[in-house]
Amino acid sequence: MKQICVKDFDHFLNHKGLLPDGVEEFWSKNLVGLKATQFCDTFNKTSLNLKSFHLTGQSWKNMRSVLSPSFTSSKMKSMFTLMCHNAELFSQHFMKKTGNVTEVEFKDAFTRYTNDVIASTAFGLQGHLISHCKKKIGLFCLSTISNNHHRQEWKNMLSTLSPSFTSSKMRYMFELMNNNSKMFVQHFLQKNERKVEVAFKDAFTRFTNDVIASTDFGVHVDSLKDRNNEFYLMGKEASDFTSFTRKVKFFFYLLIPKIASFLRIDFFGKEVTSFFMNLVTETIKIREERKINRMDMLGLLIEARKGQQKDKTPVETTEASFAVVEEHLEMNVKQDLTDADIASQVFIFFFGGFDIVSRALSFMAHELAANVDVQERLIEEIDANRPAEGSPSYETIANMTYMDMVVAETLRKWPLNIAVDRVVTKPYTIEPELPGEEPVHLEKDDNIMISIWSIHHDPQYYENPEKFDPERFSSENRKNIQPYTYIPFGVGPRNCIGSRFAILEMKALFFHLLSHFKIEPVAKTQIPLQINKKSIGLSSVDDFTLGLERRDQYWPKMERTILSNCM
């Protein structure tokens, strides 16, 4: 793995694309899919050109270096406020309910939470989808599952995007996350019930939607309250791979890619891509006309286009997070970014943040409910670090030791992606390392799959791997983890650029949620968890239905303060 992903990375620079070239124009300029050999001479600026999700090579590196500073600790600190705001609104939504027990579909609730986070941190929109079910602001963005990038364009795009994820950018995003987290918690607090039953996958998806809306687009949405806002609905539409039509298209692209490319059948639909493209272009126009400077993802990309990004060194290590992966490429490569280029990058982050992070939140909620001792210890740490007034600081959240251990173990047992691939860019031989092994000869365009799930669940690396044990990641035990056996965000230069963002989002939400509630199993909760085999990504059959029991006796004064501040 070290040879393929790090040492000889230039031989394995690209991912294999989900869609063939020419099928979706918006696909190939995105960081996830950029190719060097085909950089789109013409670019449709009126609709999402899905070639933007296809960056490879130097273009990928350049865009990566532009985005990376947006995810540094300092930028995350800024976004954290929005995340926390969404988290508090999420909790207070359920606190408003009356009665002894209320059934809540957590999968839906978490989906709405992530929607709100995305809306506020990415777009600057306010939504509160868990409470507002009929606002149209979310039908757009989960349409990105390609993974192809050719060398030079990929490198260029990487260097462009990397500054967006430095610590300084994360500090700004932290403020946005903080706000979303507060909003999320408020939704449940307003339910006025001792215990509510929640489908966490939906609730968390709504939360992550709102986080991305605020951190990427500067848009505030509340997906728990406004349950049918366009941000959320577009995300659901784009990420739905269960429909018959979508399945037929997918296998059509997979089995006969040349014909699919020739026919140019759109995979995600013009409504989704047009909505997203129009949102980005109109927002850029308004900001430039009114000279609005906002440190969300969209604003940082506008900065990059002007060559005004200020972060010189995105590698900052103020966080204690074990799972964060750092950048290794040169930064501040100026790129000639079109509005469509910018839209493509923001779109892929919406896709990643909308569903994938909400699933990670759902698995963590389930493990806390199933492991009472772990939850109690985490609550103790939260109570010890909670300020008397106001929201926690970025440094407080980032450096909570046990919180990081729980997040790290969640991502080990339930990795965001079960596998990662690499495409061979030039002939390569993997030499034998053990007696009796044979060399493996690889040719150009061969595809290699690395099973993250298998590595994380191998008893050779993790004793009793099916047990949820945060102690694996204590300061004393971390040194026992072998290199390249813990890779929840991938490994090497082609790792997930948003790892710092995702981890901060998880920590912000659970800090606020567990400040007000305990998470408990209910009658519908499945222990052990049953995986939904029909789902493309890891998910539960029961949509992570769990109970939230209020902790009023611990924080009565604090609860009243938050309710008054958020209403």
XYZ file of C-alpha atoms in Angstrom:
567
model
C 0.000 0.000 0.000
C 2.854 2.379 0.815
C 4.378 1.708 -2.606
C 1.108 2.334 -4.452
C -0.303 5.275 -2.487
C 2.838 7.104 -1.340
C 6.305 5.985 -2.437
C 5.530 5.404 -6.125
C 2.409 7.554 -6.254
C 3.198 8.817 -9.763
C 2.489 5.333 -11.099
C -0.962 5.310 -9.500
C -2.077 8.915 -9.725
C -5.683 8.484 -10.817
C -8.971 6.931 -9.775
C -11.205 4.971 -12.104
C -14.202 7.067 -13.096
C -17.764 6.075 -12.430
C -18.901 7.552 -15.733
C -17.110 7.384 -19.095
C -15.639 10.533 -20.576
C -18.125 12.671 -22.451
C -21.222 11.440 -20.634
C -21.455 14.247 -18.090
C -19.535 17.374 -19.095
C -19.363 18.710 -15.538
C -17.614 15.622 -14.237
C -14.004 16.005 -15.280
C -12.854 19.346 -13.862
C -13.695 18.484 -10.300
C -10.953 17.568 -7.859
C -12.334 14.056 -7.535
C -12.203 13.440 -11.242
C -9.834 15.828 -13.008
C -7.749 14.426 -15.865
C -4.702 15.991 -17.424
C -5.217 14.608 -20.876
C -8.665 16.040 -21.354
C -9.198 19.435 -19.820
C -12.417 20.401 -21.603
C -11.644 22.910 -24.308
C -15.210 24.093 -24.251
C -17.188 24.399 -21.078
C -20.915 24.870 -20.784
C -21.405 27.686 -18.300
C -25.158 27.412 -18.154
C -25.355 23.930 -16.702
C -23.251 21.746 -14.470
C -20.597 20.154 -16.628
C -19.892 16.900 -14.866
C -16.455 16.542 -16.377
C -15.546 18.838 -13.545
C -15.603 15.813 -11.282
C -12.817 14.213 -13.259
C -9.599 16.100 -12.487
C -6.352 14.172 -12.776
C -2.636 14.851 -12.867
C -1.361 18.404 -12.515
C -4.840 19.930 -12.778
C -5.910 17.904 -9.768
C -2.815 19.022 -7.838
C -3.381 22.673 -8.686
C -7.022 22.599 -7.636
C -6.128 20.626 -4.508
C -3.635 23.300 -3.453
C -6.294 25.978 -3.939
C -8.822 24.157 -1.764
C -6.530 22.840 0.981
C -6.138 26.182 2.825
C -9.908 26.259 3.269
C -9.596 23.286 5.593
C -6.805 24.416 7.874
C -7.453 24.777 11.591
C -7.907 28.537 11.389
C -10.525 28.272 8.616
C -12.284 25.431 10.415
C -12.477 27.550 13.535
C -14.490 30.120 11.611
C -16.860 27.515 10.199
C -17.273 25.874 13.579
C -19.706 28.526 14.793
C -22.132 27.656 12.010
C -21.758 23.944 12.715
C -22.487 24.454 16.397
C -25.488 26.629 15.585
C -26.932 23.828 13.464
C -26.180 21.267 16.170
C -28.018 23.267 18.826
C -31.011 23.823 16.548
C -31.034 20.084 15.889
C -31.234 19.219 19.587
C -33.737 21.926 20.431
C -36.056 20.775 17.650
C -36.697 17.621 19.668
C -36.735 19.387 23.021
C -39.861 21.236 21.837
C -41.824 18.012 21.441
C -44.355 17.109 24.104
C -45.161 13.688 25.463
C -43.170 10.810 26.869
C -41.827 9.296 23.651
C -41.684 10.616 20.097
C -40.572 8.460 17.194
C -37.807 10.061 15.153
C -36.207 8.690 12.018
C -32.554 9.413 12.779
C -31.327 8.706 9.273
C -33.611 11.443 7.969
C -32.853 13.768 10.879
C -29.086 13.477 10.459
C -29.445 13.938 6.711
C -31.289 17.198 7.362
C -28.621 18.264 9.864
C -25.785 17.713 7.391
C -27.832 19.584 4.774
C -28.067 22.593 7.096
C -24.337 22.520 7.835
C -23.523 22.363 4.135
C -25.945 25.188 3.354
C -24.480 27.513 5.969
C -20.767 26.742 5.673
C -20.623 26.350 1.903
C -23.352 28.596 0.542
C -24.133 31.014 3.377
C -27.763 29.871 3.422
C -29.940 29.365 6.489
C -32.348 26.460 6.265
C -33.171 24.388 9.389
C -34.552 21.506 7.338
C -35.567 19.396 10.316
C -38.292 21.891 11.190
C -39.093 23.521 7.826
C -40.122 20.709 5.507
C -41.385 22.665 2.539
C -38.717 25.205 1.727
C -37.131 24.656 -1.676
C -33.436 24.977 -1.316
C -32.024 21.532 -1.566
C -32.770 19.600 -4.685
C -29.415 19.840 -6.080
C -26.225 18.330 -5.113
C -25.354 14.827 -4.436
C -24.441 14.070 -7.963
C -20.811 13.187 -7.705
C -19.487 9.684 -7.532
C -16.693 9.766 -10.107
C -13.077 9.385 -9.233
C -10.833 10.148 -12.208
C -8.059 12.637 -12.523
C -5.154 12.900 -14.931
C -1.838 14.104 -13.791
C -1.187 17.788 -14.492
C -4.758 19.029 -14.185
C -5.230 17.058 -10.986
C -2.071 18.548 -9.497
C -3.130 22.046 -10.520
C -6.579 21.616 -9.008
C -5.155 20.098 -5.824
C -2.818 23.046 -5.323
C -5.779 25.357 -5.888
C -8.096 23.649 -3.412
C -5.672 22.681 -0.637
C -5.501 26.163 0.958
C -9.238 25.931 1.612
C -8.681 23.222 4.213
C -5.872 24.663 6.303
C -6.276 25.246 10.022
C -6.875 28.968 9.561
C -9.769 28.311 7.160
C -11.151 25.636 9.469
C -11.372 28.160 12.287
C -13.741 30.234 10.212
C -15.763 27.196 9.150
C -15.883 26.157 12.804
C -18.025 29.181 13.586
C -20.470 28.132 10.876
C -20.508 24.538 12.129
C -21.111 25.794 15.654
C -24.217 27.671 14.530
C -25.543 24.659 12.633
C -24.929 22.400 15.620
C -26.860 24.742 17.907
C -29.725 24.858 15.423
C -29.759 21.058 15.217
C -29.954 20.661 19.002
C -32.584 23.390 19.301
C -34.893 21.444 17.002
C -35.090 18.586 19.497
C -35.046 20.776 22.603
C -38.217 22.491 21.418
C -40.139 19.212 21.426
C -40.565 19.433 25.199
C -40.447 15.674 25.696
C -38.370 13.665 28.106
C -37.460 11.167 25.420
C -37.847 11.321 21.648
C -37.306 8.565 19.106
C -35.223 9.748 16.168
C -34.301 8.284 12.779
C -30.778 9.589 12.995
C -29.674 8.982 9.420
C -32.260 11.415 8.107
C -31.651 13.912 10.912
C -27.891 13.851 10.427
C -28.199 14.155 6.654
C -30.235 17.298 7.171
C -27.568 18.615 9.522
C -24.681 17.956 7.121
C -26.710 19.541 4.331
C -27.005 22.727 6.359
C -23.309 22.713 7.269
C -22.260 22.466 3.628
C -24.762 25.137 2.602
C -23.169 27.551 5.064
C -19.499 26.575 4.694
C -19.499 26.113 0.911
C -22.128 28.551 -0.336
C -22.689 31.011 2.493
C -26.363 30.024 2.529
C -28.347 29.477 5.731
C -30.894 26.664 5.704
C -32.621 24.730 8.473
C -33.376 21.301 7.053
C -34.908 19.894 10.224
C -37.462 22.683 10.274
C -37.853 23.366 6.558
C -37.924 19.734 5.519
C -38.433 20.248 1.791
C -35.964 23.026 1.070
C -34.239 22.839 -2.297
C -30.797 22.165 -0.909
C -32.011 19.062 0.836
C -34.324 17.823 -1.906
C -31.691 18.233 -4.604
C -29.207 16.372 -2.469
C -31.604 13.507 -1.937
C -32.420 13.402 -5.631
C -28.803 13.385 -6.737
C -27.722 10.753 -4.198
C -30.584 8.347 -4.803
C -29.101 5.318 -6.539
C -32.061 3.073 -5.733
C -34.381 4.204 -8.528
C -34.793 1.886 -11.494
C -33.838 4.606 -13.988
C -30.648 5.498 -12.133
C -29.650 1.847 -11.873
C -30.212 1.289 -15.593
C -28.117 4.344 -16.441
C -25.367 3.265 -14.080
C -24.998 -0.216 -15.567
C -25.334 1.237 -19.059
C -22.339 3.481 -18.361
C -20.474 0.612 -16.713
C -21.023 -2.074 -19.359
C -21.040 -0.071 -22.603
C -19.267 3.197 -21.794
C -18.510 4.140 -25.412
C -22.170 4.015 -26.392
C -23.129 5.876 -23.220
C -20.581 8.539 -24.068
C -21.818 8.796 -27.651
C -25.456 9.158 -26.585
C -24.496 11.654 -23.860
C -27.307 10.621 -21.548
C -27.181 12.810 -18.457
C -26.837 10.828 -15.263
C -28.199 13.246 -12.694
C -30.677 15.338 -14.627
C -30.665 18.911 -15.849
C -32.823 20.190 -12.985
C -30.197 19.266 -10.418
C -27.207 20.557 -12.339
C -28.914 23.734 -13.534
C -30.065 24.613 -10.032
C -26.587 24.235 -8.653
C -24.870 26.107 -11.471
C -27.344 28.977 -11.277
C -26.939 29.217 -7.517
C -23.173 29.476 -7.779
C -23.077 31.944 -10.670
C -25.701 34.214 -9.109
C -23.957 34.140 -5.732
C -20.602 34.980 -7.319
C -22.199 37.841 -9.252
C -23.846 39.321 -6.156
C -20.680 39.038 -4.067
C -18.511 40.672 -6.699
C -21.002 43.480 -7.346
C -21.448 44.233 -3.645
C -17.811 43.476 -2.746
C -18.875 40.824 -0.234
C -15.972 38.826 1.176
C -16.945 35.654 2.992
C -14.580 32.904 4.093
C -16.798 30.020 3.066
C -15.756 27.554 0.360
C -17.235 29.663 -2.416
C -15.480 32.780 -1.165
C -12.163 30.970 -0.890
C -12.429 29.739 -4.466
C -13.197 33.283 -5.614
C -10.062 34.341 -3.703
C -8.079 31.626 -5.454
C -9.278 32.799 -8.852
C -7.957 36.258 -8.039
C -4.723 34.842 -6.618
C -5.530 36.295 -3.201
C -5.398 33.251 -0.946
C -3.424 34.148 2.120
C -2.494 30.750 3.548
C 1.084 29.897 2.639
C 1.364 26.758 4.758
C -1.802 24.696 5.005
C -0.132 22.020 7.109
C -1.047 23.093 10.615
C -1.210 20.701 13.521
C -3.062 22.475 16.298
C -5.595 19.655 16.372
C -5.014 16.416 18.222
C -7.138 14.417 15.796
C -5.607 11.068 14.918
C -7.649 10.622 11.749
C -6.733 13.917 10.058
C -4.526 13.506 7.000
C -2.161 16.295 6.014
C -1.283 17.762 2.646
C 1.993 17.115 0.870
C 1.749 19.232 -2.286
C 2.861 22.749 -3.106
C 0.249 25.406 -2.434
C -0.960 28.648 -3.958
C -0.880 27.648 -7.596
C -2.924 30.317 -9.359
C -5.575 28.901 -11.665
C -7.838 30.466 -14.229
C -11.066 29.269 -12.664
C -14.349 29.775 -14.470
C -17.651 29.973 -12.615
C -18.291 26.419 -13.765
C -14.936 25.272 -12.364
C -15.865 26.785 -9.011
C -19.349 25.266 -9.146
C -17.836 21.851 -9.800
C -15.595 21.969 -6.746
C -18.351 23.169 -4.427
C -20.627 20.502 -5.845
C -18.299 17.617 -5.015
C -17.939 18.843 -1.426
C -21.686 18.986 -1.089
C -21.850 15.421 -2.319
C -19.210 14.192 0.102
C -20.554 16.146 3.047
C -24.241 15.463 2.486
C -24.482 11.681 2.728
C -21.087 10.282 3.676
C -20.575 12.374 6.817
C -24.179 11.836 7.905
C -23.569 8.084 7.767
C -20.474 8.478 9.950
C -22.532 10.497 12.443
C -25.207 7.796 12.415
C -22.746 5.000 13.144
C -21.240 7.013 15.982
C -24.685 7.629 17.490
C -25.453 3.913 17.290
C -22.171 2.928 18.937
C -22.722 5.414 21.758
C -26.195 3.986 22.367
C -24.876 0.423 22.321
C -21.852 1.197 24.519
C -23.166 3.076 27.543
C -19.774 3.234 29.263
C -18.234 4.975 26.259
C -21.077 7.488 26.083
C -20.903 8.252 29.804
C -17.179 8.910 29.631
C -17.644 11.141 26.589
C -20.393 13.099 28.360
C -18.058 13.581 31.327
C -15.427 15.069 29.028
C -18.008 17.318 27.365
C -19.315 18.538 30.729
C -15.771 19.238 31.898
C -15.023 21.327 28.807
C -18.326 23.144 28.437
C -18.057 26.907 28.967
C -20.302 28.538 31.560
C -21.761 30.728 28.831
C -21.661 30.755 25.074
C -20.305 28.153 22.689
C -17.142 26.073 22.982
C -14.051 27.378 21.236
C -12.406 25.764 18.253
C -9.418 24.757 20.397
C -11.692 23.174 22.999
C -13.406 20.943 20.463
C -10.262 20.141 18.499
C -8.292 19.033 21.546
C -10.836 16.910 23.411
C -8.886 13.669 23.814
C -11.656 11.154 24.398
C -13.912 12.732 21.775
C -11.142 12.195 19.247
C -10.705 8.587 20.368
C -14.423 7.898 19.861
C -14.451 9.539 16.427
C -11.313 7.649 15.380
C -12.753 4.304 16.467
C -16.034 5.055 14.691
C -14.117 5.670 11.467
C -12.115 2.481 11.979
C -15.077 0.218 12.530
C -17.297 2.040 10.036
C -15.026 3.662 7.409
C -16.567 6.348 5.211
C -15.644 4.312 2.134
C -15.147 0.564 2.249
C -12.500 0.697 -0.485
C -10.382 3.071 -2.532
C -9.016 2.520 -6.013
C -5.984 3.528 -8.050
C -5.464 3.377 -11.810
C -1.986 2.445 -13.024
C -0.577 5.317 -15.106
C 2.609 3.501 -16.180
C 3.873 -0.108 -15.926
C 4.829 -1.104 -12.413
C 5.979 -4.193 -10.535
C 5.136 -4.843 -6.898
C 8.128 -6.760 -5.619
C 7.652 -9.645 -3.150
C 8.296 -8.854 0.501
C 7.787 -12.261 2.108
C 9.355 -15.633 1.266
C 7.350 -17.558 -1.310
C 5.604 -14.486 -2.742
C 5.652 -13.752 -6.458
C 6.082 -10.303 -8.024
C 2.924 -8.661 -9.332
C 3.268 -6.988 -12.731
C 0.865 -4.159 -13.483
C 0.213 -2.564 -16.848
C -1.024 0.916 -17.713
C -4.768 1.385 -17.061
C -4.987 -1.599 -14.704
C -7.283 -0.817 -11.779
C -6.317 -1.631 -8.183
C -8.788 -1.794 -5.304
C -7.598 -1.323 -1.720
C -10.126 -2.623 0.799
C -10.227 -0.185 3.707
C -12.903 -2.296 5.379
C -10.776 -5.457 5.290
C -7.708 -3.700 6.677
C -9.674 -2.048 9.494
C -11.298 -5.374 10.419
C -8.208 -7.568 10.160
C -7.391 -9.188 13.551
C -3.740 -9.085 12.514
C -3.879 -5.310 13.001
C -6.744 -4.845 15.470
C -7.479 -7.269 18.268
C -11.159 -8.202 18.399
C -11.889 -5.848 15.466
C -15.692 -6.102 15.746
C -15.600 -4.583 19.225
C -16.085 -0.830 19.492
C -13.097 0.181 21.610
C -11.939 3.829 21.587
C -8.987 2.835 23.786
C -7.233 1.646 20.630
C -6.580 5.334 19.957
C -5.426 6.438 23.398
C -2.064 8.208 23.531
C -0.531 5.027 24.933
C -1.959 2.704 22.278
C -1.671 4.803 19.127
C 1.957 3.817 18.717
C 0.840 0.185 18.338
C -1.156 0.957 15.185
C 0.931 -0.071 12.201
C 1.421 2.501 9.424
C -1.090 2.203 6.571
C -3.507 0.074 8.609
C -5.709 3.031 9.612
C -6.867 4.836 6.483
C -10.466 6.100 6.899
C -9.718 9.005 4.542
C -7.381 7.162 2.216
C -3.612 7.501 2.163
C -0.967 9.434 0.263
C -1.392 12.603 -1.822
C -4.735 11.369 -3.115
C -6.312 11.207 0.329
C -9.568 12.930 1.215
C -8.941 16.669 1.257
C -11.857 17.270 3.632
C -10.797 14.986 6.497
C -10.252 17.879 8.913
C -13.631 19.346 7.964
C -15.521 16.059 8.458
C -13.942 15.321 11.836
C -14.584 18.832 13.127
C -18.201 18.602 11.992
C -18.677 15.314 13.860
C -17.116 16.659 17.050
C -19.100 19.900 16.991
C -22.428 18.142 16.635
C -21.892 15.527 19.322
C -20.547 18.144 21.734
C -23.820 20.058 21.517
C -26.070 17.008 21.239
C -24.647 15.196 24.277
C -24.701 18.417 26.281
C -28.503 18.136 26.254
C -29.309 14.474 25.577
C -28.271 10.918 26.152
C -28.572 8.558 23.190
C -30.353 5.302 24.030
C -31.605 2.202 22.213
C -35.353 1.962 21.558
C -37.579 -0.904 20.475
C -36.660 -0.387 16.807
C -32.917 -0.245 17.454
C -30.993 -3.209 16.097
C -28.154 -4.482 18.285
C -26.021 -5.780 16.733
C -26.483 -3.440 13.816
C -27.833 -4.966 10.609
C -26.234 -3.520 7.486
C -28.482 -2.619 4.578
C -27.107 -4.782 1.758
C -29.059 -2.821 -0.858
C -27.297 0.427 -0.014
C -24.263 1.526 -2.034
C -22.604 2.953 1.063
C -22.566 1.510 4.563
C -25.977 2.002 6.130
C -28.331 0.361 8.598
C -31.548 -1.469 7.767
C -33.414 0.490 10.442
C -32.199 3.978 9.474
C -30.429 4.235 12.837
C -33.564 4.694 14.916
C -32.502 5.639 18.451
C -33.858 7.564 21.417
C -32.805 10.956 22.752
C -33.360 11.351 26.490
C -33.070 14.862 27.864
C -30.426 15.741 30.440
C -32.444 18.596 31.985
C -31.366 17.731 35.497
C -27.773 18.386 34.491
C -28.190 21.549 32.431
C -31.547 23.241 33.174
C -30.105 26.769 33.146
C -28.054 26.173 30.018
C -31.064 24.751 28.166
C -33.213 27.772 28.904
C -30.410 30.045 27.720
C -30.025 28.244 24.405
C -33.753 28.164 23.786
C -34.050 31.894 24.364
C -31.062 32.636 22.137
C -32.258 30.498 19.240
C -35.965 31.342 19.116
